[in-house]
CSV table of C-alpha atoms and ligand atoms in Angstrom, one decimal:
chain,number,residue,atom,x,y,z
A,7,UNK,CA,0.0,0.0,0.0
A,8,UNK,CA,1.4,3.1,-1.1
A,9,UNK,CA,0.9,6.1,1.5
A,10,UNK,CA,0.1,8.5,-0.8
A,11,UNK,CA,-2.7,6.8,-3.1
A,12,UNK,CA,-6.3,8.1,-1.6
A,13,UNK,CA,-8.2,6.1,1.6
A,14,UNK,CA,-11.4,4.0,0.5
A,15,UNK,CA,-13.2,1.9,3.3
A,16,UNK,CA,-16.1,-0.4,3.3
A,17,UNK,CA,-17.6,-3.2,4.9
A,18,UNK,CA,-20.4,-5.2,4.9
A,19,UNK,CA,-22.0,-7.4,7.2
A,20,UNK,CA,-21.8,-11.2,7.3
A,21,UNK,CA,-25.9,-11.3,7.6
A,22,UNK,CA,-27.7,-13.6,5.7
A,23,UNK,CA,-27.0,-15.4,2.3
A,24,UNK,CA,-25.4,-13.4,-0.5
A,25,UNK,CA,-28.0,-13.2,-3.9
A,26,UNK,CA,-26.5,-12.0,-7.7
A,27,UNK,CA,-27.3,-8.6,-6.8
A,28,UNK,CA,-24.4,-8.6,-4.3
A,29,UNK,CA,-21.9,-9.6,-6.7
A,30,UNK,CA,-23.3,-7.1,-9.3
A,31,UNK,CA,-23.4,-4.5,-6.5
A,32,UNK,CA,-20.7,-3.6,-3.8
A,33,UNK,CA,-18.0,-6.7,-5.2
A,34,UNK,CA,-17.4,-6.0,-8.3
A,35,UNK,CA,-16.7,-2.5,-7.2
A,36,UNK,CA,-14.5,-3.1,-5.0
A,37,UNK,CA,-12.6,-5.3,-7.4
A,38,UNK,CA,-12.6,-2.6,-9.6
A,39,UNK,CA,-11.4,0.1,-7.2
A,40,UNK,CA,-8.5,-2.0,-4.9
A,41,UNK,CA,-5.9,-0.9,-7.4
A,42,UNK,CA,-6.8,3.0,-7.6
A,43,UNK,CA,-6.7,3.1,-3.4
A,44,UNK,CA,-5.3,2.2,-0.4
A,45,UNK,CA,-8.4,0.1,0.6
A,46,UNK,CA,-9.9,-1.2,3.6
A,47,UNK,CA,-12.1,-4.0,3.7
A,48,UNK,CA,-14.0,-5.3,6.8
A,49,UNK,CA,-17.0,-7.9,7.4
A,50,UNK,CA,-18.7,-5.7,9.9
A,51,UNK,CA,-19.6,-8.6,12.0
A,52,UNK,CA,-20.3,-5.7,15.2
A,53,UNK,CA,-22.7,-4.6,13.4
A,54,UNK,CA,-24.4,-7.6,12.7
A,55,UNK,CA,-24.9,-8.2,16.2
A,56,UNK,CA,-27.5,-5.8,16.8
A,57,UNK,CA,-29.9,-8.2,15.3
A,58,UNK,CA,-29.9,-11.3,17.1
A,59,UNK,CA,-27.9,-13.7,15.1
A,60,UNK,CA,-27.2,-17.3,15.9
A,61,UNK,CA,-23.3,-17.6,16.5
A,62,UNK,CA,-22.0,-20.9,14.7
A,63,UNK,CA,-23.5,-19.0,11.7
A,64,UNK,CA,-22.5,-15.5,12.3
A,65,UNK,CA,-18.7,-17.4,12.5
A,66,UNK,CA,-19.0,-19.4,10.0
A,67,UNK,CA,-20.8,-16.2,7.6
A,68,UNK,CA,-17.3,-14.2,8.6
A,69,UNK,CA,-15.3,-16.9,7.0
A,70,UNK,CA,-17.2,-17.6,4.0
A,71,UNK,CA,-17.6,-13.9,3.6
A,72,UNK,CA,-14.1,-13.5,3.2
A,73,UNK,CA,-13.6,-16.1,0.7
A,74,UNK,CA,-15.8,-15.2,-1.3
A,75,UNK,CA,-14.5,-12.0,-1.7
A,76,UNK,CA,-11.2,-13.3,-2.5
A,77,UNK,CA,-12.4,-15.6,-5.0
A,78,UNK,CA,-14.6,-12.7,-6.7
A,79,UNK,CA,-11.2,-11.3,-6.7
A,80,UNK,CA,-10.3,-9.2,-4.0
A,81,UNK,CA,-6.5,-9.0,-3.6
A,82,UNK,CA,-5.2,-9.8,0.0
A,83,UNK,CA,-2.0,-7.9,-0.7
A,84,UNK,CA,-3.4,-4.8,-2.1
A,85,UNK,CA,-6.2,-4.3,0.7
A,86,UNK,CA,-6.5,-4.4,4.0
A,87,UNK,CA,-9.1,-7.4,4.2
A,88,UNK,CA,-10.1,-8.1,8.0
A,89,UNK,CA,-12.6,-8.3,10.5
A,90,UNK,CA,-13.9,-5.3,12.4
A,91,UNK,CA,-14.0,-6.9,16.0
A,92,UNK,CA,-10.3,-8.1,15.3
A,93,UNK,CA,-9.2,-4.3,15.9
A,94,UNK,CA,-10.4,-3.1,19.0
A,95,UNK,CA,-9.7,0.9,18.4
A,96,UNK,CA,-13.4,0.7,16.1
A,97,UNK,CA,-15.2,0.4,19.7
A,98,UNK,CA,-12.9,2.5,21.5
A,99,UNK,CA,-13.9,5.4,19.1
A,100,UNK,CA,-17.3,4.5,18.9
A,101,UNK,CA,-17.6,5.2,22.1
A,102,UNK,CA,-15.7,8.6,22.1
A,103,UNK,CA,-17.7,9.5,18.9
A,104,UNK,CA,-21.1,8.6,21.3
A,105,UNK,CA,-20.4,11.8,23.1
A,106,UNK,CA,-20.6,14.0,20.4
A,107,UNK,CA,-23.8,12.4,18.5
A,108,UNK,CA,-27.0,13.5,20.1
A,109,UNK,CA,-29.8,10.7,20.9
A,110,UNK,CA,-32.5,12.9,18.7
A,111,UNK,CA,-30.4,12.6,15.5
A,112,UNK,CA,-29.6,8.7,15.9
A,113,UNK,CA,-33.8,8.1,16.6
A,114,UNK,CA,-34.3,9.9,13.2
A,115,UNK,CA,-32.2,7.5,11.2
A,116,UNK,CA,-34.5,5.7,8.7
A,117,UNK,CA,-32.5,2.4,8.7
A,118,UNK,CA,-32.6,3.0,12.8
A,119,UNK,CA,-36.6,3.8,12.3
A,120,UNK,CA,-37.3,0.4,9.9
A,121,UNK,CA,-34.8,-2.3,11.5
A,122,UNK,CA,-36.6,-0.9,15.0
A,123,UNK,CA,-40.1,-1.8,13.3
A,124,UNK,CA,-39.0,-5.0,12.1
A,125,UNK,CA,-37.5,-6.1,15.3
A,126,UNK,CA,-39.8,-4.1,17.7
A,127,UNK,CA,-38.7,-7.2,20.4
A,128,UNK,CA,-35.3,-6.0,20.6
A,129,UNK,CA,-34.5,-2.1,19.9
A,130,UNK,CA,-31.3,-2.3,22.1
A,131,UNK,CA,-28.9,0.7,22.2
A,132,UNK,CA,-26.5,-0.7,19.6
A,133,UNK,CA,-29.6,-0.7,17.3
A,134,UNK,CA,-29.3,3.1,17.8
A,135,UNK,CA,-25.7,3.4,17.9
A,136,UNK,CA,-25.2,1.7,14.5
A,137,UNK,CA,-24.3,4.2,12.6
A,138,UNK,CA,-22.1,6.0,14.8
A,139,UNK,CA,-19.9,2.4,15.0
A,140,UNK,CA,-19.8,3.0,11.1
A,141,UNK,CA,-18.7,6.5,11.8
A,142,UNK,CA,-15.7,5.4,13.8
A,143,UNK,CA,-15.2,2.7,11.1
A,144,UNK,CA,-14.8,5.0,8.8
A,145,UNK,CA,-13.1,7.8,10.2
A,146,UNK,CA,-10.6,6.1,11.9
A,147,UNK,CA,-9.0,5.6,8.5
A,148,UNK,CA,-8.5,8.9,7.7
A,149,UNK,CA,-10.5,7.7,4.7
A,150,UNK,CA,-11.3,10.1,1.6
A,151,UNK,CA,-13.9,7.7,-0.1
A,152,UNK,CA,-16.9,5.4,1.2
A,153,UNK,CA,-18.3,3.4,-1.6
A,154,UNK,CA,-21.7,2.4,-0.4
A,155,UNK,CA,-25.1,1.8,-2.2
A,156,UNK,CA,-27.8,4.4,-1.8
A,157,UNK,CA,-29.3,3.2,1.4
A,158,UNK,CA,-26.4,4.2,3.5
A,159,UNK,CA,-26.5,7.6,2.5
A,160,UNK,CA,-27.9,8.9,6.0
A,161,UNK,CA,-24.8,6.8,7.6
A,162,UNK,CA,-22.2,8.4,5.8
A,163,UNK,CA,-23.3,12.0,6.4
A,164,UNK,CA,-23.9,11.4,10.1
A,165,UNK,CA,-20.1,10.8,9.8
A,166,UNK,CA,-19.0,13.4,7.9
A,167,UNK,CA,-21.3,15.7,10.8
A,168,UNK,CA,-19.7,14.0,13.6
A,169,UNK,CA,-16.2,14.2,12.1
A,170,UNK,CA,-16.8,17.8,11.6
A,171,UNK,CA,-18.6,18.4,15.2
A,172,UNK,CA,-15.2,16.9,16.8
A,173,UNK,CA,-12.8,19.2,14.5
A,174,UNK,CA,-14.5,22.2,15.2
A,175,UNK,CA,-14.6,21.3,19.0
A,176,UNK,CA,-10.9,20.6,19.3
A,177,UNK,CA,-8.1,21.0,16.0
A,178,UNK,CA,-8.9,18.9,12.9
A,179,UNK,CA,-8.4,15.6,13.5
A,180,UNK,CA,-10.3,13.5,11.1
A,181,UNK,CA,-10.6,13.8,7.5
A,182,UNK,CA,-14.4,14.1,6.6
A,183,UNK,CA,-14.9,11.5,4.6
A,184,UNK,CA,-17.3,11.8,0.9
A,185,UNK,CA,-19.5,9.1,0.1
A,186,UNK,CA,-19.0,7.2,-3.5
A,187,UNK,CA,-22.3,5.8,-4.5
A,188,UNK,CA,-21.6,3.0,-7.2
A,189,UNK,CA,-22.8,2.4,-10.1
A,190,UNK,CA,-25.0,-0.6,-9.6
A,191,UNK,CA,-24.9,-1.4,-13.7
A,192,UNK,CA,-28.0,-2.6,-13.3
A,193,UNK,CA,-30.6,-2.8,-10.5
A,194,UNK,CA,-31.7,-6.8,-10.1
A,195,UNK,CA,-35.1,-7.7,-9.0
A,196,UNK,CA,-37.5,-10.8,-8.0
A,197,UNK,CA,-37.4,-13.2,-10.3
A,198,UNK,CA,-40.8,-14.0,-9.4
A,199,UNK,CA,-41.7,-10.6,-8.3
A,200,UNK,CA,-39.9,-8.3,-10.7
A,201,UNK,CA,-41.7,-5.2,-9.0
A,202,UNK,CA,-39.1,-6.1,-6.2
A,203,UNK,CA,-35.4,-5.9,-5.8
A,204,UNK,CA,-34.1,-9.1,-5.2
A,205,UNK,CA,-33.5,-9.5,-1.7
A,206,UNK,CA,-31.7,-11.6,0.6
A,207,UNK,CA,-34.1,-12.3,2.5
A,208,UNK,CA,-37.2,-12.5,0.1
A,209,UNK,CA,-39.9,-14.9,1.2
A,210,UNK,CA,-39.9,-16.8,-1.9
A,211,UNK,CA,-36.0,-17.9,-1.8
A,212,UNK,CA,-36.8,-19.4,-5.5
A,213,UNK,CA,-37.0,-15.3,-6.7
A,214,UNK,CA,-33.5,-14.8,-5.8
A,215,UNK,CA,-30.7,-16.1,-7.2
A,216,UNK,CA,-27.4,-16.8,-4.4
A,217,UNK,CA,-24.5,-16.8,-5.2
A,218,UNK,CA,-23.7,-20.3,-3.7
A,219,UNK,CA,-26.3,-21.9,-5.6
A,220,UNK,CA,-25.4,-24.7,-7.5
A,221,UNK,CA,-25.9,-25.1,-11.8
A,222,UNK,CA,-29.2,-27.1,-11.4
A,223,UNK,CA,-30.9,-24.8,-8.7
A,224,UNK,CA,-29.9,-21.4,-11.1
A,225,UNK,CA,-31.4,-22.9,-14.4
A,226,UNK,CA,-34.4,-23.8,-12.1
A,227,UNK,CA,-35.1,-20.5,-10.9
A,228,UNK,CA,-34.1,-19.1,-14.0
A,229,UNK,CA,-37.0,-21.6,-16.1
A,230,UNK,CA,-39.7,-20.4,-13.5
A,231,UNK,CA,-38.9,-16.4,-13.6
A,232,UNK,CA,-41.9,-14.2,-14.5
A,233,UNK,CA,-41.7,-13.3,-17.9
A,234,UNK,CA,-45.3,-12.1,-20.2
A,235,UNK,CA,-47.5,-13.1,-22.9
A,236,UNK,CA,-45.9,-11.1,-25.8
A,237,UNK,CA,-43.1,-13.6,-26.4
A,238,UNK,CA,-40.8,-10.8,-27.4
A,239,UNK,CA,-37.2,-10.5,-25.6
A,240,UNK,CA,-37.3,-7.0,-25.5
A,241,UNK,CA,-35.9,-4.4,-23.1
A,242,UNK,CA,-39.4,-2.0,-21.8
A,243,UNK,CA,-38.7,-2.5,-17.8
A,244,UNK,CA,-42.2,-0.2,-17.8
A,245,UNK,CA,-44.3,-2.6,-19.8
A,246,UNK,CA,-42.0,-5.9,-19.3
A,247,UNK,CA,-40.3,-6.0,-15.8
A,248,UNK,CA,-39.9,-9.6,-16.3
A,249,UNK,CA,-38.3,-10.2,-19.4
A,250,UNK,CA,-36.4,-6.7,-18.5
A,251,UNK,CA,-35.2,-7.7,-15.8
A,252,UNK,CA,-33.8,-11.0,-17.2
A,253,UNK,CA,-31.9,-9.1,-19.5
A,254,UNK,CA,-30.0,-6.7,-17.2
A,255,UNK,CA,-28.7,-9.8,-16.0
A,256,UNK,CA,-27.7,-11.4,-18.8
A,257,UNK,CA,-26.1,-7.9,-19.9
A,258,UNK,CA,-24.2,-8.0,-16.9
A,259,UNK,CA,-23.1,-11.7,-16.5
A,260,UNK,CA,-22.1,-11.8,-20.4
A,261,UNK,CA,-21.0,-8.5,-20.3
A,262,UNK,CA,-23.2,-7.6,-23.7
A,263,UNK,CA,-24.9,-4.2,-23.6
A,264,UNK,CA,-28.8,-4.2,-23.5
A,265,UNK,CA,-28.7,-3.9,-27.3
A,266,UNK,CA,-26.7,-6.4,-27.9
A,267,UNK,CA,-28.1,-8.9,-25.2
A,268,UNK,CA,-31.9,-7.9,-27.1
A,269,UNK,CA,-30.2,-8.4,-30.4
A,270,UNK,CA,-28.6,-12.0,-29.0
A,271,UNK,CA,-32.6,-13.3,-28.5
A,272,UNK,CA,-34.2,-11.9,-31.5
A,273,UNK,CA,-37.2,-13.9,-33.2
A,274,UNK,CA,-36.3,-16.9,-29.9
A,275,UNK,CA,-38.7,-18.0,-27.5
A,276,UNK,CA,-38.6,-17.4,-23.7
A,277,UNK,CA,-37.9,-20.7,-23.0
A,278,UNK,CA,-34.3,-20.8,-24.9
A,279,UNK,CA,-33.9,-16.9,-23.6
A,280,UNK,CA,-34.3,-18.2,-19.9
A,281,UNK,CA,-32.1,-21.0,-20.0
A,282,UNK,CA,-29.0,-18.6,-21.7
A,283,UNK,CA,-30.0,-16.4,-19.3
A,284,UNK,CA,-29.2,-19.3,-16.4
A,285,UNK,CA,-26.5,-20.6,-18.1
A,286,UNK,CA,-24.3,-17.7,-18.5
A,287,UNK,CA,-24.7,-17.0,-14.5
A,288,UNK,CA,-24.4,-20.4,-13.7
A,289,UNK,CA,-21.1,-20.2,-15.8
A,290,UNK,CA,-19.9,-17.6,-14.2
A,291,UNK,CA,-20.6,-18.4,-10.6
A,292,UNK,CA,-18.8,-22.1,-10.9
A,293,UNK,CA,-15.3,-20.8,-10.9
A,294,UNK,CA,-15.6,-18.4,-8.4
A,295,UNK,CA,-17.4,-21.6,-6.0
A,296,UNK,CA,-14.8,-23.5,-6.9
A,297,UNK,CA,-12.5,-21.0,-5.7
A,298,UNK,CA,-14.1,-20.0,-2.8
A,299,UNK,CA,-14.6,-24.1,-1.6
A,300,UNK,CA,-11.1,-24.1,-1.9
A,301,UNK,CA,-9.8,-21.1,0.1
A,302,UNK,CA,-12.9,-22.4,3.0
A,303,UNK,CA,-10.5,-25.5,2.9
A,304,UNK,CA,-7.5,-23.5,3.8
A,305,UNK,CA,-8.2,-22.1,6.9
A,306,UNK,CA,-4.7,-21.1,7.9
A,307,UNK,CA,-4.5,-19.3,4.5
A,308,UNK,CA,-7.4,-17.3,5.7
A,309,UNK,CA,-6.3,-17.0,8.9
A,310,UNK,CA,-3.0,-15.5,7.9
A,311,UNK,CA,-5.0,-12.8,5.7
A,312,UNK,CA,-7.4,-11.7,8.4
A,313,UNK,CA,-4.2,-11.3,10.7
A,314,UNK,CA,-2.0,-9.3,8.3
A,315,UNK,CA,-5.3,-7.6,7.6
A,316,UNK,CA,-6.2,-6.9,11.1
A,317,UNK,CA,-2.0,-5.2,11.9
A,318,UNK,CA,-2.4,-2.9,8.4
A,319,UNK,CA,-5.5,-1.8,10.1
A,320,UNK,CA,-4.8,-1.5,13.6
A,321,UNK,CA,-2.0,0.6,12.7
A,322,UNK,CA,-3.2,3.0,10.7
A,323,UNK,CA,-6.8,2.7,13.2
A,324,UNK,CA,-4.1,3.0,16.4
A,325,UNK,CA,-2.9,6.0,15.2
A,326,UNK,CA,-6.1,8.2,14.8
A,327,UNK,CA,-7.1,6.7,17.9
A,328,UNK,CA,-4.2,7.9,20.2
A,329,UNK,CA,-4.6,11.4,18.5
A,330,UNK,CA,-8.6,11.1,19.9
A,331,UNK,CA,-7.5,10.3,23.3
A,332,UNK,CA,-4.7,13.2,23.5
A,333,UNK,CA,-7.7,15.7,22.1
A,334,UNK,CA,-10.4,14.8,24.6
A,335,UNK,CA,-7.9,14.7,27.7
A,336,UNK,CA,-7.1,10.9,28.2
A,337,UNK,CA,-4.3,10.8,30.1
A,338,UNK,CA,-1.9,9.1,28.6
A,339,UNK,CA,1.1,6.7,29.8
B,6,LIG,N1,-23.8,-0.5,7.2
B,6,LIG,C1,-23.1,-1.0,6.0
B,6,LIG,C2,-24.1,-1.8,5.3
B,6,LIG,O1,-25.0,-2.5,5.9
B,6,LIG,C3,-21.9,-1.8,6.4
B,6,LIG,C4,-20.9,-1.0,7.0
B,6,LIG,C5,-20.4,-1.0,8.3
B,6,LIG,C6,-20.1,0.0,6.3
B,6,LIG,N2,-19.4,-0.1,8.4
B,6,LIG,C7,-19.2,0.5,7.3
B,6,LIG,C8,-20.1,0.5,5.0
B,6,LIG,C9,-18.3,1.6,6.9
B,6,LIG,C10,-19.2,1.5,4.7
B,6,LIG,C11,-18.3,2.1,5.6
B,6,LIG,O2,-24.1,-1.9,4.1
């Protein structure tokens, strides 16, 4: 990592299973942007604790989290890959950056507002505090860039605020940071719902498409996807979500433009326009579970990256930290 390139973070939490969207969404970018900065990459598994999650899982998500990442092409030795609870300064700060974030402003956060609806049997503090554990994330990095999708928009300027409230109050001390919201290519919905984004946790799993399913369960879903009754492959996401929606995918996964990917189905039927359309994700989602099967199989490999990962970030995290704690009057040994 070169000091002077530009600071990107971003994380994501090892909740639930992973669809095509994911892969379309926040890992291909960060594929794409690991050689332009000096990245930081974290499986926010403290966040994910503020729903209840079952703990063989949320370990074993953590894991499989950061294989897949590495087989989708993520490169250990250009990013900082590691786990957020393996570098202790992200609570430290958070709870520093808790006394300059007012309880009025945290109850207004929509995500705060929806997740507290959905899980009205446990609204516990860190419920509320979520985004101000994302603040610390992210400024403890010093970081110039956040790429996140649109529904963390709140989160990131609550950060910026917060960085700003606390250089004001003392000298600067953290950069404040500027949100980069990615390109999705394409937005990916229900296969059976196409009015819907596909979801992670949809109620019909066989609408969504994840991205360990295996060859015969992806030309399944694929055969059974919404289409219409005009038996025309033609891109009109108003008038034809279905079939619309089926050809953003295959735009992406072939990387074909829209025209092209219309052009590739002209005068066919639905039925040989699903099963490409399955086929070319099933093809491209075998090498990367092979790859990912394999580095599950290497735990010490894994190991060793989340450690390396965990000492480039604690350094860099250690240093902003101690900064913090001479600002605010920590006394210091
Ligand atoms: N809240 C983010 C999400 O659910 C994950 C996240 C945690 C994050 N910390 C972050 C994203 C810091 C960007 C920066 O998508």
């Amino acid at each position: 990592m070169e000091e002077n390139k530009a600071v990107l973070y971003s994380a994501v939490q090892p909740t639930n299973k992973l669809t095509i969207g994911n892969y379309i969404g926040p890992i291909k970018n960060w594929v794409s942007l690991q050689n332009g900065y000096d990245c930081f990459f974290a499986v926010a598994n403290m966040h994910a604790i503020t729903v209840r999650q079952n703990p063989a899982e949320l370990r074993q998500r953590t894991l499989e989290l950061v294989a897949l990442y590495i087989a989708c092409g993520v490169d250990p030795e250009k990013c900082a890959l590691y786990v957020q609870s393996h570098v202790h300064e992200h609570a430290e700060l958070c709870w520093v950056l808790n006394t300059f974030t007012y309880v009025g402003e945290m109850e207004r956060m929509t995500q705060f507002k929806d997740k507290a609806a959905r899980h009205a049997d446990n609204i516990n503090m860190g419920l509320m505090d979520y985004p101000v554990l994302m603040a610390a994330d992210i400024l403890l990095y010093q970081t110039d860039l956040v790429p996140v999708g649109l529904d963390q928009r709140q989160h990131v300027e609550i950060a910026r605020d917060i960085a700003q409230r606390f250089n004001n109050a003392y000298t600067p001390t953290f950069k404040v940071p500027e949100a980069l919201y990615m390109k999705v290519g394409a937005k990916i919905c229900d296969l059976l719902e196409p009015a819907k984004k596909m979801s992670k946790s949809a109620e019909n799993p066989n609408g969504s498409v994840f991205l360990n399913d295996d060859r015969d369960t992806v030309l399944r879903k694929f055969k059974r996807a919404v289409t219409d009754s005009d038996a025309q492959v033609k891109f009109d996401p108003e008038n034809k979500p279905g079939v619309s929606n089926l050809l953003s995918i295959y735009s992406v996964f072939s990387e074909k433009s829209i025209a092209e990917a219309e052009a590739d189905f002209a005068g066919k039927g639905y039925g040989e326009f699903k099963l490409a359309v399955g086929e070319v994700v099933a093809d491209k989602l075998a090498p990367i579970q092979r790859e990912q099967a394999k580095l599950l199989a290497d735990k010490d490999y894994l190991n060793g990256v989340l450690k390396a990962g965990a000492e480039k970030a604690a350094f860099r995290a250690g240093k902003t930290l101690s900064k913090v704690y001479k600002k605010i009057g920590f006394y210091q040994i």
